[in-house]
Every structure is written in C-alpha cells, then in structure tokens.
C-alpha cells in the first residue's frame, strides 16, 4: 500500500490492497489516503520503505542463522515446537536462554522462579497480601508471555485455562498464569525428552483424518478394498 502511494496510485486502487481487518474499512482507507503527496513526501516515504525492507532482510538473515545454530540441540528444539504457542524461532530463543539441560534447575518450580514467572506467596493469618511475580530472567518472561498469547488462540488446554481465568483475573494476569504453565510444560518436556501431548486433543482421530485417504488409496491399489462387483458376488453366493 505504501509502495502504491509512492507510485501515485488512486485511493480506490490502494484500498483494494488492504488485507485482514483493513478489508472491511475500504471507505475509511480511501478517505485516509485522499490527498496530494508532494515529491518530498514521496522521497521520504521511499526512504522509509527501503529501510524497512532492509531491516526485514536482516531479520530474516538472523532467523536463518539462529535456526542453523540449533543443529547441536535439534532434539530439544523440535520437542519445544510441539508445545502450543512455541514456533521454531521462539523455541530457539528459549533454548539460548535456558539451555537443553533443565535438570540443573532442580525442579519445574525453580525454573519458573528463575524465569520470573513464579508468583510470590505473601500470606499471613490465612490472608493473601500479594501475588506479584518475583524478579528473574526478563527475557524468558517476555518470550513465554508472547508464547502464552499465541497459545490462548489454539484449541488446547491453554485456551481452556485462559477462558476460565480471564473473567476474574483480567488479560494480563491470565497471560502470566499461562506463561507459568508453559514454563513448567517446557521443563517436563525437556526433562522427559518426550513431545507435548494435549489432554483435550484426540491425537488418534487426527491421525486417522490425516492418513485415511492415503490408506484407502493403498487398499484399493492392492485389491483389499471391496468393490461393487465383489459385493454383489458375495450377496449372490449368500442367497
């Protein structure tokens, strides 16, 4: 859209380039872009756009380097990506911070405390005074909160936990709770060296849905799938 502005496109042409939520605001887009751009404006826009493209290229190069650096830790990197909300880049960045040997933390609770995701327990005479998280690694905390925001949109136990907490706790505190659950999940996934399996997801049904067409084709190819003529022959023999 910015490139269209620089090229001198009309508001109607530019609004047609809107994607996502922008598609439903065509008239507002046209109104926002209805005006004259001077050569100076186009020059500045062109410089900004070129700089953004350069930054995107550099970020993509950094991502490729990061993924290449994960080869010695491939087993842990792949396991982390089985957890909802954690993609290949997030998995790599988490591994850079915590390493692949979580046993050195001693327990999931200690890892959560180190990651600044363990709520404080300030309680006196049965009355809780504060639930603020303690000081810890702010980078891991940020990564896990970003992953929690992604996990709450998945059809997993993380979404169910978000929906059950957000009404009474609010969005921010619920994201911290999800991030705490994620860091504990990371600990057990890496400690046991087994992929994450969600209790609310039917893996067997998903496997059947994914592989059934291939299985049926193979059965037909090798003559194990009943045909209409075979069925009629068996019916005639039975009668």
Short mmCIF file of N, CA and C in Angstrom, two decimals, residues 73-147:
data_model
loop_
_atom_site.label_atom_id
_atom_site.label_comp_id
_atom_site.label_asym_id
_atom_site.label_seq_id
_atom_site.Cartn_x
_atom_site.Cartn_y
_atom_site.Cartn_z
N UNK A 73 21.38 -28.85 19.11
CA UNK A 73 20.30 -29.02 20.08
C UNK A 73 18.99 -29.40 19.39
N UNK A 74 19.12 -30.11 18.27
CA UNK A 74 17.96 -30.39 17.42
C UNK A 74 16.85 -31.12 18.17
N UNK A 75 17.22 -32.07 19.02
CA UNK A 75 16.20 -32.86 19.72
C UNK A 75 15.35 -31.97 20.62
N UNK A 76 16.00 -31.05 21.35
CA UNK A 76 15.28 -30.16 22.26
C UNK A 76 14.49 -29.11 21.48
N UNK A 77 15.08 -28.62 20.41
CA UNK A 77 14.42 -27.61 19.57
C UNK A 77 13.12 -28.15 18.98
N UNK A 78 13.16 -29.38 18.49
CA UNK A 78 11.95 -29.98 17.91
C UNK A 78 10.90 -30.26 18.99
N UNK A 79 11.33 -30.72 20.16
CA UNK A 79 10.39 -31.01 21.23
C UNK A 79 9.65 -29.75 21.68
N UNK A 80 10.36 -28.64 21.79
CA UNK A 80 9.71 -27.39 22.23
C UNK A 80 8.65 -26.94 21.26
N UNK A 81 8.83 -27.25 19.97
CA UNK A 81 7.85 -26.82 18.96
C UNK A 81 6.56 -27.64 19.01
N UNK A 82 6.52 -28.72 19.81
CA UNK A 82 5.28 -29.47 19.99
C UNK A 82 4.37 -28.79 21.01
N UNK A 83 4.90 -27.81 21.73
CA UNK A 83 4.12 -27.10 22.75
C UNK A 83 3.34 -25.97 22.09
N UNK A 84 2.04 -25.84 22.35
CA UNK A 84 1.24 -24.77 21.74
C UNK A 84 1.83 -23.39 22.01
N UNK A 85 1.86 -22.56 20.97
CA UNK A 85 2.33 -21.18 21.10
C UNK A 85 3.81 -21.00 20.86
N UNK A 86 4.57 -22.10 20.72
CA UNK A 86 6.01 -22.00 20.54
C UNK A 86 6.38 -22.44 19.13
N UNK A 87 6.86 -21.49 18.31
CA UNK A 87 7.28 -21.82 16.95
C UNK A 87 8.79 -22.02 16.92
N UNK A 88 9.36 -22.18 15.73
CA UNK A 88 10.79 -22.51 15.63
C UNK A 88 11.68 -21.40 16.16
N UNK A 89 11.30 -20.14 15.94
CA UNK A 89 12.12 -19.03 16.42
C UNK A 89 12.02 -18.91 17.94
N UNK A 90 10.80 -18.99 18.47
CA UNK A 90 10.62 -18.92 19.93
C UNK A 90 11.34 -20.07 20.62
N UNK A 91 11.27 -21.27 20.03
CA UNK A 91 11.95 -22.43 20.61
C UNK A 91 13.46 -22.20 20.66
N UNK A 92 14.01 -21.65 19.59
CA UNK A 92 15.44 -21.38 19.55
C UNK A 92 15.84 -20.35 20.60
N UNK A 93 15.07 -19.29 20.74
CA UNK A 93 15.41 -18.23 21.69
C UNK A 93 15.27 -18.72 23.13
N UNK A 94 14.29 -19.58 23.40
CA UNK A 94 14.13 -20.14 24.75
C UNK A 94 15.32 -21.04 25.08
N UNK A 95 15.75 -21.84 24.11
CA UNK A 95 16.89 -22.73 24.34
C UNK A 95 18.18 -21.94 24.58
N UNK A 96 18.32 -20.82 23.88
CA UNK A 96 19.50 -19.99 24.09
C UNK A 96 19.57 -19.50 25.55
N UNK A 97 18.41 -19.23 26.13
CA UNK A 97 18.37 -18.69 27.49
C UNK A 97 18.47 -19.78 28.56
N UNK A 98 17.75 -20.91 28.39
CA UNK A 98 17.70 -21.91 29.47
C UNK A 98 18.58 -23.12 29.20
N UNK A 99 19.03 -23.31 27.94
CA UNK A 99 19.82 -24.48 27.60
C UNK A 99 18.94 -25.72 27.45
N UNK A 100 19.55 -26.85 27.11
CA UNK A 100 18.78 -28.08 26.90
C UNK A 100 18.84 -29.01 28.11
N UNK A 101 19.59 -28.64 29.16
CA UNK A 101 19.66 -29.47 30.37
C UNK A 101 18.91 -28.76 31.49
N UNK A 102 17.61 -29.07 31.61
CA UNK A 102 16.80 -28.40 32.63
C UNK A 102 16.99 -29.02 34.01
N UNK A 103 17.67 -30.16 34.09
CA UNK A 103 17.87 -30.81 35.39
C UNK A 103 18.71 -29.94 36.32
N UNK A 104 19.51 -29.03 35.76
CA UNK A 104 20.34 -28.16 36.60
C UNK A 104 19.50 -27.19 37.42
N UNK A 105 18.24 -26.98 37.00
CA UNK A 105 17.36 -26.12 37.79
C UNK A 105 16.77 -26.85 38.99
N UNK A 106 16.76 -28.16 38.93
CA UNK A 106 16.27 -28.95 40.05
C UNK A 106 14.81 -29.30 40.00
N UNK A 107 13.97 -28.38 39.59
CA UNK A 107 12.53 -28.64 39.52
C UNK A 107 11.87 -27.62 38.60
N UNK A 108 10.64 -27.93 38.22
CA UNK A 108 9.87 -27.01 37.36
C UNK A 108 9.60 -25.70 38.09
N UNK A 109 9.36 -25.78 39.39
CA UNK A 109 9.08 -24.57 40.17
C UNK A 109 10.29 -23.64 40.21
N UNK A 110 11.49 -24.21 40.33
CA UNK A 110 12.69 -23.38 40.36
C UNK A 110 12.95 -22.74 39.00
N UNK A 111 12.66 -23.48 37.93
CA UNK A 111 12.81 -22.90 36.60
C UNK A 111 11.83 -21.74 36.42
N UNK A 112 10.59 -21.92 36.89
CA UNK A 112 9.59 -20.86 36.79
C UNK A 112 10.02 -19.64 37.60
N UNK A 113 10.60 -19.87 38.78
CA UNK A 113 11.08 -18.77 39.60
C UNK A 113 12.23 -18.04 38.93
N UNK A 114 13.15 -18.80 38.32
CA UNK A 114 14.28 -18.20 37.61
C UNK A 114 13.82 -17.38 36.41
N UNK A 115 12.71 -17.81 35.79
CA UNK A 115 12.17 -17.11 34.62
C UNK A 115 11.23 -15.96 34.99
N UNK A 116 11.16 -15.62 36.29
CA UNK A 116 10.30 -14.52 36.76
C UNK A 116 8.83 -14.81 36.49
N UNK A 117 8.47 -16.09 36.57
CA UNK A 117 7.07 -16.48 36.33
C UNK A 117 6.48 -17.24 37.50
N UNK A 118 7.13 -17.12 38.66
CA UNK A 118 6.63 -17.80 39.85
C UNK A 118 6.00 -16.76 40.76
N UNK A 119 4.66 -16.80 40.97
CA UNK A 119 4.01 -15.80 41.82
C UNK A 119 4.54 -15.84 43.24
N UNK A 120 4.64 -14.68 43.86
CA UNK A 120 5.05 -14.63 45.26
C UNK A 120 3.97 -15.20 46.16
N UNK A 121 4.33 -15.62 47.34
CA UNK A 121 3.38 -16.22 48.27
C UNK A 121 3.46 -15.48 49.60
N UNK A 122 2.95 -14.26 49.60
CA UNK A 122 2.96 -13.42 50.79
C UNK A 122 1.63 -13.60 51.51
N UNK A 123 1.59 -14.49 52.48
CA UNK A 123 0.34 -14.82 53.15
C UNK A 123 0.53 -14.75 54.65
N UNK A 124 -0.43 -14.16 55.33
CA UNK A 124 -0.35 -14.03 56.79
C UNK A 124 -1.74 -14.22 57.37
N UNK A 125 -1.82 -15.11 58.38
CA UNK A 125 -3.10 -15.40 59.05
C UNK A 125 -4.18 -15.80 58.06
N UNK A 126 -3.76 -16.55 57.04
CA UNK A 126 -4.72 -17.03 56.05
C UNK A 126 -5.16 -15.99 55.06
N UNK A 127 -4.55 -14.79 55.11
CA UNK A 127 -4.94 -13.71 54.21
C UNK A 127 -3.81 -13.42 53.24
N UNK A 128 -4.09 -13.55 51.95
CA UNK A 128 -3.07 -13.31 50.93
C UNK A 128 -2.92 -11.81 50.69
N UNK A 129 -1.66 -11.34 50.75
CA UNK A 129 -1.41 -9.90 50.59
C UNK A 129 -1.01 -9.54 49.17
N UNK A 130 -0.24 -10.41 48.51
CA UNK A 130 0.25 -10.06 47.18
C UNK A 130 0.51 -11.31 46.37
N UNK A 131 0.28 -11.22 45.05
CA UNK A 131 0.57 -12.34 44.16
C UNK A 131 1.50 -11.93 43.05
N UNK A 132 2.27 -10.87 43.29
CA UNK A 132 3.18 -10.37 42.26
C UNK A 132 4.29 -11.37 41.98
N UNK A 133 4.69 -11.43 40.71
CA UNK A 133 5.80 -12.31 40.36
C UNK A 133 7.11 -11.71 40.88
N UNK A 134 8.06 -12.60 41.17
CA UNK A 134 9.34 -12.16 41.71
C UNK A 134 10.29 -11.77 40.58
N UNK A 135 11.46 -11.25 40.97
CA UNK A 135 12.47 -10.87 39.98
C UNK A 135 13.10 -12.12 39.39
N UNK A 136 13.45 -12.07 38.12
CA UNK A 136 14.06 -13.21 37.45
C UNK A 136 14.55 -12.80 36.08
N UNK A 137 14.67 -13.77 35.19
CA UNK A 137 15.14 -13.51 33.83
C UNK A 137 14.04 -12.83 33.01
N UNK A 138 14.18 -11.55 32.68
CA UNK A 138 13.11 -10.83 31.97
C UNK A 138 12.96 -11.28 30.52
N UNK A 139 14.04 -11.80 29.92
CA UNK A 139 13.97 -12.23 28.51
C UNK A 139 13.09 -13.46 28.38
N UNK A 140 13.31 -14.45 29.26
CA UNK A 140 12.49 -15.66 29.23
C UNK A 140 11.04 -15.31 29.56
N UNK A 141 10.85 -14.42 30.51
CA UNK A 141 9.50 -13.99 30.87
C UNK A 141 8.79 -13.40 29.66
N UNK A 142 9.50 -12.53 28.92
CA UNK A 142 8.90 -11.92 27.73
C UNK A 142 8.57 -12.98 26.68
N UNK A 143 9.51 -13.90 26.43
CA UNK A 143 9.29 -14.94 25.43
C UNK A 143 8.09 -15.81 25.78
N UNK A 144 7.99 -16.17 27.06
CA UNK A 144 6.89 -17.04 27.48
C UNK A 144 5.54 -16.31 27.45
N UNK A 145 5.54 -15.02 27.74
CA UNK A 145 4.29 -14.25 27.65
C UNK A 145 3.83 -14.14 26.20
N UNK A 146 4.79 -13.96 25.27
CA UNK A 146 4.44 -13.95 23.85
C UNK A 146 3.89 -15.30 23.42
N UNK A 147 4.52 -16.37 23.88
CA UNK A 147 4.05 -17.72 23.55
C UNK A 147 2.67 -17.97 24.16
#
